[in-house]
Short mmCIF file of C-alpha atoms in Angstrom, two decimals:
data_model
loop_
_atom_site.label_atom_id
_atom_site.label_comp_id
_atom_site.label_asym_id
_atom_site.label_seq_id
_atom_site.Cartn_x
_atom_site.Cartn_y
_atom_site.Cartn_z
CA UNK L 31 24.56 77.05 34.88
CA UNK L 32 27.86 77.08 32.99
CA UNK L 33 30.35 80.17 33.25
CA UNK L 34 29.12 81.07 29.72
CA UNK L 35 25.50 80.07 29.46
CA UNK L 36 22.35 78.99 31.12
CA UNK L 37 19.92 76.09 30.32
CA UNK L 38 16.61 77.03 28.57
CA UNK L 39 14.49 74.02 28.06
CA UNK L 40 16.65 71.40 26.38
CA UNK L 41 19.44 73.56 25.04
CA UNK L 42 22.23 75.57 26.63
CA UNK L 43 22.61 79.01 25.11
CA UNK L 44 25.01 81.90 25.65
CA UNK L 45 23.54 84.85 27.56
CA UNK L 46 23.50 87.90 25.24
CA UNK L 47 24.87 90.81 27.16
CA UNK L 48 24.09 94.41 26.71
CA UNK L 49 26.35 97.21 28.25
CA UNK L 50 25.38 100.89 28.84
CA UNK L 51 28.01 103.18 30.21
CA UNK L 52 31.30 102.50 28.51
CA UNK L 53 33.18 105.23 30.31
CA UNK L 54 36.26 105.15 32.70
CA UNK L 55 35.13 101.95 34.41
CA UNK L 56 32.76 100.59 31.79
CA UNK L 57 35.14 100.38 28.97
CA UNK L 58 37.40 97.82 30.85
CA UNK L 59 34.39 95.98 32.17
CA UNK L 60 32.73 95.53 28.67
CA UNK L 61 36.23 94.60 27.27
CA UNK L 62 36.35 91.70 29.69
CA UNK L 63 32.74 90.56 29.10
CA UNK L 64 33.26 90.31 25.21
CA UNK L 65 36.82 88.74 25.34
CA UNK L 66 35.59 86.04 27.86
CA UNK L 67 32.93 84.82 25.33
CA UNK L 68 29.75 86.59 25.94
CA UNK L 69 27.98 88.15 22.91
CA UNK L 70 27.98 91.82 23.55
CA UNK L 71 26.02 94.80 22.42
CA UNK L 72 27.01 98.30 23.49
CA UNK L 73 25.14 101.52 23.52
CA UNK L 74 26.36 104.46 21.25
CA UNK L 75 28.52 106.82 23.40
CA UNK L 76 29.39 110.44 22.99
CA UNK L 77 33.20 109.39 23.12
CA UNK L 78 33.66 107.05 20.21
CA UNK L 79 37.09 105.69 21.32
CA UNK L 80 35.58 103.17 23.83
CA UNK L 81 32.79 102.08 21.54
CA UNK L 82 35.04 101.61 18.46
CA UNK L 83 37.57 99.64 20.51
CA UNK L 84 34.85 97.24 21.77
CA UNK L 85 33.42 96.86 18.18
CA UNK L 86 36.94 95.85 17.03
CA UNK L 87 36.79 93.11 19.74
CA UNK L 88 33.51 91.68 18.42
CA UNK L 89 30.87 93.72 20.09
CA UNK L 90 27.86 95.19 18.17
CA UNK L 91 26.36 98.70 18.73
CA UNK L 92 22.84 99.65 19.48
CA UNK L 93 21.31 103.14 18.91
CA UNK L 94 19.09 103.28 22.08
CA UNK L 95 18.38 101.32 25.22
CA UNK L 96 15.19 99.60 23.81
CA UNK L 97 17.03 98.47 20.77
CA UNK L 98 19.96 97.20 23.08
CA UNK L 99 17.40 95.43 25.24
CA UNK L 100 15.86 93.66 22.28
CA UNK L 101 19.31 92.16 21.45
CA UNK L 102 20.17 91.23 24.98
CA UNK L 103 19.14 88.83 27.84
CA UNK L 104 21.05 90.61 30.50
CA UNK L 105 21.97 94.42 30.62
CA UNK L 106 24.67 95.92 32.63
CA UNK L 107 24.53 99.60 33.53
CA UNK L 108 27.60 101.60 34.57
CA UNK L 109 26.25 105.27 34.47
CA UNK L 110 26.59 108.18 36.77
CA UNK L 111 23.88 107.61 39.40
CA UNK L 112 20.01 107.18 39.90
CA UNK L 113 18.67 109.79 37.49
CA UNK L 114 20.51 108.22 34.61
CA UNK L 115 19.59 104.71 35.63
CA UNK L 116 15.96 105.68 35.76
CA UNK L 117 16.16 107.42 32.44
CA UNK L 118 17.80 104.41 30.74
CA UNK L 119 15.38 101.95 32.15
CA UNK L 120 12.22 103.81 32.14
CA UNK L 121 12.57 106.48 29.34
CA UNK L 122 10.62 106.53 26.19
CA UNK L 123 13.20 104.34 24.43
CA UNK L 124 14.33 102.76 27.63
CA UNK L 125 15.04 99.09 28.36
CA UNK L 126 11.48 98.53 29.72
CA UNK L 127 10.16 99.83 26.38
CA UNK L 128 11.43 96.62 24.67
CA UNK L 129 8.50 94.68 26.46
CA UNK L 130 10.67 91.54 27.22
CA UNK L 131 12.06 89.69 30.22
CA UNK L 132 15.41 90.90 31.31
CA UNK L 133 17.93 90.73 33.91
CA UNK L 134 19.37 94.30 34.68
CA UNK L 135 22.56 94.68 36.60
CA UNK L 136 23.27 98.06 37.86
CA UNK L 137 26.83 98.72 38.60
CA UNK L 138 26.47 102.46 38.91
CA UNK L 139 26.73 104.17 42.41
CA UNK L 140 22.95 104.76 42.90
CA UNK L 141 20.50 105.69 45.74
CA UNK L 142 19.40 102.65 47.58
CA UNK L 143 15.80 103.84 47.85
CA UNK L 144 15.59 104.39 43.95
CA UNK L 145 17.17 100.94 43.45
CA UNK L 146 14.40 99.24 45.52
CA UNK L 147 11.53 101.35 43.94
CA UNK L 148 12.88 100.52 40.46
CA UNK L 149 13.22 96.84 41.22
CA UNK L 150 9.60 96.58 42.49
CA UNK L 151 8.30 98.48 39.39
CA UNK L 152 10.06 96.26 37.03
CA UNK L 153 9.34 92.89 38.68
CA UNK L 154 5.75 92.82 37.13
CA UNK L 155 7.22 93.45 33.70
CA UNK L 156 9.39 90.29 34.01
CA UNK L 157 12.64 92.32 34.49
CA UNK L 158 14.74 91.38 37.45
CA UNK L 159 17.07 93.89 39.04
CA UNK L 160 20.44 93.42 40.75
CA UNK L 161 22.54 96.16 42.25
CA UNK L 162 26.23 95.45 41.79
CA UNK L 163 28.26 98.64 42.44
CA UNK L 164 32.03 98.51 42.08
CA UNK L 165 35.23 99.41 44.07
CA UNK L 166 38.75 99.88 42.91
CA UNK L 167 39.98 101.60 39.81
CA UNK L 168 39.71 101.83 35.87
CA UNK L 169 42.99 100.02 35.79
CA UNK L 170 41.26 96.96 37.90
CA UNK L 171 38.29 97.07 35.54
CA UNK L 172 40.62 96.58 32.55
CA UNK L 173 42.49 93.79 34.38
CA UNK L 174 39.23 92.12 35.64
CA UNK L 175 39.97 92.54 39.28
CA UNK L 176 37.22 94.87 40.54
CA UNK L 177 35.46 94.31 43.90
CA UNK L 178 31.76 93.84 43.43
CA UNK L 179 28.95 94.36 46.02
CA UNK L 180 25.89 92.61 44.97
CA UNK L 181 22.30 92.60 46.27
CA UNK L 182 19.10 91.12 44.97
CA UNK L 183 17.06 88.01 44.75
CA UNK L 184 19.27 84.93 45.14
CA UNK L 185 18.18 83.46 41.76
CA UNK L 186 18.84 86.69 39.96
CA UNK L 187 22.39 87.00 41.75
CA UNK L 188 23.15 83.59 40.74
CA UNK L 189 22.53 84.30 37.12
CA UNK L 190 24.33 87.61 37.28
CA UNK L 191 27.55 85.99 38.94
CA UNK L 192 29.22 84.68 35.86
CA UNK L 193 28.94 88.01 34.18
CA UNK L 194 30.29 89.75 37.35
CA UNK L 195 33.15 87.29 37.36
CA UNK L 196 34.28 88.53 34.00
CA UNK L 197 35.47 91.85 35.42
CA UNK L 198 35.37 91.14 39.26
CA UNK L 199 38.09 89.64 41.21
CA UNK L 200 36.19 89.62 44.44
CA UNK L 201 32.37 89.42 44.70
CA UNK L 202 30.47 89.93 47.98
CA UNK L 203 26.83 89.25 48.33
CA UNK L 204 25.34 91.88 50.61
CA UNK L 205 21.75 90.71 50.77
CA UNK L 206 18.46 91.82 49.28
CA UNK L 207 18.14 94.30 46.41
CA UNK L 208 19.43 97.80 47.43
CA UNK L 209 21.95 96.33 49.92
CA UNK L 210 24.65 96.46 47.23
CA UNK L 211 24.31 100.23 46.71
CA UNK L 212 23.97 100.84 50.46
CA UNK L 213 27.26 99.09 50.99
CA UNK L 214 28.82 101.14 48.12
CA UNK L 215 27.78 104.44 49.73
CA UNK L 216 29.53 103.28 52.98
CA UNK L 217 32.56 102.18 51.09
CA UNK L 218 32.73 105.60 49.38
CA UNK L 219 32.21 107.43 52.61
CA UNK L 220 35.23 105.71 53.93
CA UNK L 221 37.37 106.21 50.92
CA UNK L 222 36.33 109.77 50.28
CA UNK L 223 36.89 110.43 54.01
CA UNK L 224 40.51 109.29 53.67
CA UNK L 225 40.95 111.60 50.64
CA UNK L 226 39.52 114.78 52.65
CA UNK L 227 41.80 113.73 55.62
CA UNK L 228 44.85 113.37 53.51
CA UNK L 229 44.17 116.67 51.94
CA UNK L 230 43.85 118.57 55.17
CA UNK L 231 46.72 116.78 56.95
CA UNK L 232 48.90 117.53 53.97
CA UNK L 233 47.97 121.35 53.98
CA UNK L 234 48.59 121.53 57.83
CA UNK L 235 51.90 119.92 57.13
CA UNK L 236 52.95 122.32 54.31
CA UNK L 237 51.89 125.37 56.52
CA UNK L 238 54.22 123.97 59.15
CA UNK L 239 57.05 123.32 56.86
CA UNK L 240 56.53 119.46 56.34
CA UNK L 241 56.79 118.42 52.58
CA UNK L 242 54.58 115.88 51.05
CA UNK L 243 57.56 113.66 50.73
CA UNK L 244 57.90 113.53 54.42
CA UNK L 245 54.41 112.86 54.96
CA UNK L 246 54.47 110.06 52.47
CA UNK L 247 57.70 108.62 54.04
CA UNK L 248 55.74 108.19 57.35
CA UNK L 249 52.47 106.91 55.90
CA UNK L 250 53.73 104.59 53.19
CA UNK L 251 54.53 101.04 54.62
CA UNK L 252 53.35 102.26 58.04
CA UNK L 253 50.11 101.25 59.95
CA UNK L 254 47.97 103.91 58.15
CA UNK L 255 48.97 102.72 54.68
CA UNK L 256 46.43 101.05 52.51
CA UNK L 257 45.79 100.46 48.79
CA UNK L 258 43.57 103.67 48.43
CA UNK L 259 46.54 105.78 49.87
CA UNK L 260 48.89 104.30 47.37
CA UNK L 261 46.81 105.46 44.51
CA UNK L 262 46.40 108.81 46.26
CA UNK L 263 50.21 109.24 46.81
CA UNK L 264 50.94 108.26 43.13
CA UNK L 265 49.42 111.68 42.21
CA UNK L 266 50.64 113.28 45.35
CA UNK L 267 54.36 112.38 44.85
CA UNK L 268 54.65 111.23 41.25
CA UNK L 269 52.04 113.71 39.73
CA UNK L 270 50.35 110.97 37.86
CA UNK L 271 47.09 112.64 36.82
CA UNK L 272 45.50 109.22 35.91
CA UNK L 273 46.54 107.46 39.20
CA UNK L 274 42.97 107.46 40.56
CA UNK L 275 40.47 108.41 37.79
CA UNK L 276 37.40 109.14 39.98
CA UNK L 277 36.06 112.65 39.58
CA UNK L 278 35.46 115.11 42.40
CA UNK L 279 31.97 115.61 40.92
CA UNK L 280 31.23 111.94 41.35
CA UNK L 281 32.68 111.92 44.88
CA UNK L 282 30.42 114.98 45.84
CA UNK L 283 27.47 113.17 44.28
CA UNK L 284 28.04 110.02 46.29
CA UNK L 285 28.47 111.84 49.58
CA UNK L 286 25.26 113.76 48.82
CA UNK L 287 23.61 110.50 48.41
CA UNK L 288 25.05 109.26 51.65
CA UNK L 289 23.76 112.39 53.42
CA UNK L 290 20.21 111.75 52.16
CA UNK L 291 20.28 108.09 53.17
CA UNK L 292 21.53 109.02 56.59
CA UNK L 293 18.77 111.63 56.96
CA UNK L 294 16.05 109.04 55.89
CA UNK L 295 17.35 106.65 58.50
CA UNK L 296 17.27 109.37 61.31
CA UNK L 297 21.19 108.98 61.57
CA UNK L 298 23.34 112.03 62.68
CA UNK L 299 26.40 111.98 60.43
CA UNK L 300 28.56 115.08 61.10
CA UNK L 301 31.74 113.53 59.72
CA UNK L 302 29.89 112.82 56.58
CA UNK L 303 28.74 116.27 56.15
CA UNK L 304 32.39 117.51 56.59
CA UNK L 305 33.54 115.09 53.97
CA UNK L 306 30.75 116.13 51.61
CA UNK L 307 31.38 119.71 52.01
CA UNK L 308 35.18 119.21 51.12
CA UNK L 309 34.00 117.81 47.59
CA UNK L 310 31.14 120.34 47.33
CA UNK L 311 33.55 123.18 47.58
CA UNK L 312 35.80 121.71 44.96
CA UNK L 313 32.87 121.25 42.60
CA UNK L 314 31.63 124.71 43.32
CA UNK L 315 35.02 126.28 42.39
CA UNK L 316 34.91 124.70 39.00
CA UNK L 317 37.08 121.51 39.64
CA UNK L 318 34.45 118.85 39.23
CA UNK L 319 36.16 117.01 36.38
CA UNK L 320 39.60 116.75 38.34
CA UNK L 321 40.20 113.48 40.12
CA UNK L 322 40.09 112.82 43.84
CA UNK L 323 43.71 113.00 44.62
CA UNK L 324 43.69 116.61 43.32
CA UNK L 325 41.58 117.52 46.08
CA UNK L 326 44.98 117.93 48.11
CA UNK L 327 46.18 120.69 45.75
CA UNK L 328 42.82 122.54 46.15
CA UNK L 329 42.79 122.41 49.91
CA UNK L 330 46.31 123.67 50.05
CA UNK L 331 45.44 126.57 47.55
CA UNK L 332 42.39 127.49 49.66
CA UNK L 333 44.82 127.92 52.67
CA UNK L 334 47.39 129.79 50.78
CA UNK L 335 49.98 127.25 50.28
CA UNK L 336 51.02 124.50 47.80
CA UNK L 337 52.03 120.82 47.74
CA UNK L 338 53.86 121.27 44.47
CA UNK L 339 57.76 121.24 44.47
CA UNK L 340 59.13 124.70 43.87
CA UNK L 341 55.80 126.42 44.93
CA UNK L 342 56.21 125.95 48.60
CA UNK L 343 55.62 122.33 48.73
CA UNK L 344 59.02 120.72 48.29
#
């Protein structure tokens, strides 16, 4: 297999790629796919800016998933979660309705049980399914340096890999189908756990008279520093709203998936419950579309203080 094609019989042809979900992450991913030589079809999206940009780079547009599947050999999904994935694949005008062989690469953060059921249901239809969730930020998606966790049949993973390499800087094979989404939930548990910890620690500090600048001076470049903290502190210190564009609603959804997964395994996860509740409260109070680092402001507000300079947080 070449980077930009696969052999079918006597000739080598480019894989035609479909992409559904050109949002914060998907826009950059799709941009890399089309710019690195793959024919690309994208699905019409409620926010036209990303679609129009991709069309200007050479992509084509489909009006529904079935039409997109008819124009594609491989379809990449980057949607919110399992309900959206199932609707896109199995809906009346879904991918499966095209009635043709496909490889579906699900880069969404989905429930592992749903992923395994979907893969089993699609296999008799000639549709292979690979779960390839992502880590890092929309900036990394744009630059083609995402981390990708990929689970699936080895042959399907091998076929998916050239596509994943267009937007992934590090690709980790996790095992059978569903294991990529399992690892993604664990990864997000750790990262959202950090966000909840930072937020509470900052609030305790603010109540005790320690400013976010002091907190940052100790954590940055210390043993507890990490790339996740660096994007978090870019909002905390620089007030860059777009430093980490992952919504509190998505964080709450992922932690809810983790809770259900742990329950199904019979695993007690009290820390996971606490992390989930931090994000669930943020969503319940109307802040679901704010980004993860903004949880720090909310926790401070709930406790009668502020992390903002001039409002008790200097």
